[in-house]
Amino acid sequence: NMTLNGIGRMEIARTLNSEGIPSPMQYRLQTGIEKDSTYKNEYWDSGCVYAILRNPVYIGDMEQRTEVQAFYKGEKPRRTKKDERIYVKDTHEAIVSRDDYEKVQRILDESAKEHTTRLHKYDHIKKKDNIFRGVLYCGDCDNQLSFYYSSHAL
């Protein structure tokens, strides 16, 4: 409902945290599913909200084979493409209407498209090589310093 009302994922996460609603990992600890207490400070973030908004389980559908791996071949786990997944409709009672879910998917798809467009906003600007790469390091943390263009006039 918050997404349908135009509220962004980060703001949803902030709201859930401020209302004291346990994050999925906190819930797993509280119910005893997870025993490792290193996760006790795992709070809501935009990625967690995004995963829930994209998950079809809330409309009563099951999506399986979302990740594959082959240990015996030395393959690391990887996410599968949508057309490689097993999808079964109406396996259980829905808690979100299919109509609302589809509206949220359109909102998320549009947001992703806008983000991709913004990523390429300055592609027309000629890139210069960073002559200081591997030369300049931070005196405090010893990380390599990066060179960034600013599109704003000082």
CSV table of C-alpha atoms in Angstrom, one decimal:
chain,number,residue,atom,x,y,z
A,1,ASN,CA,0.0,0.0,0.0
A,2,MET,CA,2.8,2.4,0.8
A,3,THR,CA,4.4,1.8,-2.7
A,4,LEU,CA,1.0,2.3,-4.3
A,5,ASN,CA,0.8,5.6,-2.5
A,6,GLY,CA,4.1,6.8,-3.9
A,7,ILE,CA,6.3,6.1,-0.9
A,8,GLY,CA,9.8,4.9,-1.9
A,9,ARG,CA,11.5,1.8,-0.6
A,10,MET,CA,14.0,3.6,1.7
A,11,GLU,CA,11.2,5.5,3.3
A,12,ILE,CA,9.2,2.3,3.8
A,13,ALA,CA,12.2,0.8,5.5
A,14,ARG,CA,12.6,3.8,7.8
A,15,THR,CA,8.9,3.6,8.7
A,16,LEU,CA,9.1,-0.1,9.5
A,17,ASN,CA,12.3,0.4,11.6
A,18,SER,CA,10.7,3.4,13.5
A,19,GLU,CA,7.6,1.4,14.2
A,20,GLY,CA,9.7,-1.4,15.7
A,21,ILE,CA,8.5,-4.0,13.2
A,22,PRO,CA,11.2,-6.8,13.2
A,23,SER,CA,13.1,-7.2,9.9
A,24,PRO,CA,12.9,-10.7,8.4
A,25,MET,CA,16.2,-11.7,10.1
A,26,GLN,CA,15.2,-10.3,13.4
A,27,TYR,CA,11.9,-12.3,13.1
A,28,ARG,CA,13.9,-15.4,12.3
A,29,LEU,CA,16.0,-14.9,15.5
A,30,GLN,CA,12.9,-14.1,17.6
A,31,THR,CA,11.1,-17.3,16.4
A,32,GLY,CA,14.2,-19.5,16.8
A,33,ILE,CA,14.5,-20.3,13.1
A,34,GLU,CA,17.9,-18.6,13.2
A,35,LYS,CA,20.3,-19.1,16.1
A,36,ASP,CA,23.3,-16.9,15.2
A,37,SER,CA,22.9,-13.7,17.2
A,38,THR,CA,25.2,-11.7,14.9
A,39,TYR,CA,22.1,-10.9,12.9
A,40,LYS,CA,20.3,-9.2,15.8
A,41,ASN,CA,21.1,-5.7,14.4
A,42,GLU,CA,19.8,-6.5,10.9
A,43,TYR,CA,17.2,-3.8,10.2
A,44,TRP,CA,14.9,-3.0,7.3
A,45,ASP,CA,16.7,-1.6,4.3
A,46,SER,CA,15.5,-0.8,0.7
A,47,GLY,CA,16.9,-4.1,-0.6
A,48,CYS,CA,14.9,-6.1,1.9
A,49,VAL,CA,11.7,-4.1,1.0
A,50,TYR,CA,12.4,-4.6,-2.7
A,51,ALA,CA,12.8,-8.3,-2.3
A,52,ILE,CA,9.4,-8.5,-0.6
A,53,LEU,CA,7.7,-6.3,-3.2
A,54,ARG,CA,9.0,-8.5,-6.0
A,55,ASN,CA,8.2,-11.8,-4.3
A,56,PRO,CA,5.1,-13.5,-5.8
A,57,VAL,CA,4.5,-15.7,-2.7
A,58,TYR,CA,2.4,-12.8,-1.3
A,59,ILE,CA,-0.2,-13.3,-4.1
A,60,GLY,CA,-0.4,-17.0,-3.5
A,61,ASP,CA,2.1,-18.1,-6.1
A,62,MET,CA,5.3,-20.1,-5.8
A,63,GLU,CA,8.4,-19.3,-7.7
A,64,GLN,CA,11.1,-22.0,-7.5
A,65,ARG,CA,14.6,-22.5,-8.9
A,66,THR,CA,15.4,-18.8,-8.5
A,67,GLU,CA,19.0,-19.7,-7.8
A,68,VAL,CA,21.1,-22.6,-9.1
A,69,GLN,CA,24.5,-24.0,-8.2
A,70,ALA,CA,26.6,-27.1,-8.9
A,71,PHE,CA,29.0,-27.7,-6.1
A,72,TYR,CA,30.4,-30.8,-7.8
A,73,LYS,CA,31.3,-28.7,-10.8
A,74,GLY,CA,32.7,-25.9,-8.7
A,75,GLU,CA,29.9,-23.6,-9.9
A,76,LYS,CA,29.0,-20.7,-7.5
A,77,PRO,CA,25.3,-20.0,-6.9
A,78,ARG,CA,23.7,-17.7,-9.5
A,79,ARG,CA,20.3,-16.2,-10.0
A,80,THR,CA,18.3,-17.7,-12.8
A,81,LYS,CA,16.4,-15.8,-15.5
A,82,LYS,CA,12.7,-15.5,-15.2
A,83,ASP,CA,12.1,-18.0,-18.1
A,84,GLU,CA,14.3,-20.6,-16.4
A,85,ARG,CA,12.2,-20.6,-13.1
A,86,ILE,CA,9.4,-22.9,-12.1
A,87,TYR,CA,6.3,-20.8,-11.5
A,88,VAL,CA,3.0,-22.3,-10.0
A,89,LYS,CA,-0.1,-20.1,-9.5
A,90,ASP,CA,-2.5,-20.3,-6.6
A,91,THR,CA,-0.6,-22.7,-4.4
A,92,HIS,CA,-1.8,-21.0,-1.2
A,93,GLU,CA,-4.0,-18.2,0.1
A,94,ALA,CA,-2.9,-14.7,-1.1
A,95,ILE,CA,-2.4,-11.8,1.4
A,96,VAL,CA,-2.0,-9.2,-1.4
A,97,SER,CA,-4.4,-8.9,-4.3
A,98,ARG,CA,-3.1,-9.8,-7.7
A,99,ASP,CA,-4.1,-6.4,-9.1
A,100,ASP,CA,-2.2,-4.5,-6.4
A,101,TYR,CA,0.8,-6.7,-6.9
A,102,GLU,CA,0.8,-6.1,-10.7
A,103,LYS,CA,0.5,-2.3,-10.1
A,104,VAL,CA,3.5,-2.4,-7.8
A,105,GLN,CA,5.5,-4.4,-10.4
A,106,ARG,CA,4.8,-1.7,-13.0
A,107,ILE,CA,5.9,1.0,-10.5
A,108,LEU,CA,9.1,-0.9,-9.8
A,109,ASP,CA,9.8,-1.5,-13.5
A,110,GLU,CA,9.3,2.2,-14.2
A,111,SER,CA,11.6,3.1,-11.4
A,112,ALA,CA,14.3,0.8,-12.7
A,113,LYS,CA,13.9,2.2,-16.2
A,114,GLU,CA,14.3,5.8,-14.9
A,115,HIS,CA,17.4,4.7,-12.9
A,116,THR,CA,19.0,3.1,-16.0
A,117,THR,CA,18.3,6.3,-17.9
A,118,ARG,CA,19.9,8.4,-15.3
A,119,LEU,CA,23.0,6.1,-15.3
A,120,HIS,CA,23.7,7.1,-18.9
A,121,LYS,CA,22.9,10.8,-18.5
A,122,TYR,CA,26.5,11.9,-18.9
A,123,ASP,CA,27.7,9.3,-21.4
A,124,HIS,CA,28.2,12.1,-24.0
A,125,ILE,CA,31.0,13.6,-21.8
A,126,LYS,CA,34.4,12.4,-22.8
A,127,LYS,CA,36.0,10.3,-20.1
A,128,LYS,CA,39.6,11.0,-19.2
A,129,ASP,CA,42.1,8.5,-17.8
A,130,ASN,CA,42.9,8.9,-14.1
A,131,ILE,CA,46.6,9.5,-14.1
A,132,PHE,CA,46.7,9.2,-10.3
A,133,ARG,CA,45.3,5.7,-10.3
A,134,GLY,CA,47.6,3.6,-8.1
A,135,VAL,CA,49.5,6.7,-6.9
A,136,LEU,CA,47.2,8.5,-4.5
A,137,TYR,CA,46.0,6.8,-1.3
A,138,CYS,CA,44.1,8.0,1.7
A,139,GLY,CA,46.3,8.8,4.7
A,140,ASP,CA,43.8,7.5,7.2
A,141,CYS,CA,42.4,4.3,5.7
A,142,ASP,CA,45.0,3.6,3.0
A,143,ASN,CA,42.2,3.2,0.3
A,144,GLN,CA,43.0,4.2,-3.2
A,145,LEU,CA,41.6,7.7,-4.1
A,146,SER,CA,39.2,8.0,-7.0
A,147,PHE,CA,38.7,10.7,-9.6
A,148,TYR,CA,35.1,12.0,-10.1
A,149,TYR,CA,33.6,14.5,-12.5
A,150,SER,CA,31.2,17.0,-11.1
A,151,SER,CA,28.3,18.2,-13.2
A,152,HIS,CA,27.6,21.1,-10.9
A,153,ALA,CA,29.2,24.5,-11.2
A,154,LEU,CA,31.0,25.6,-8.1
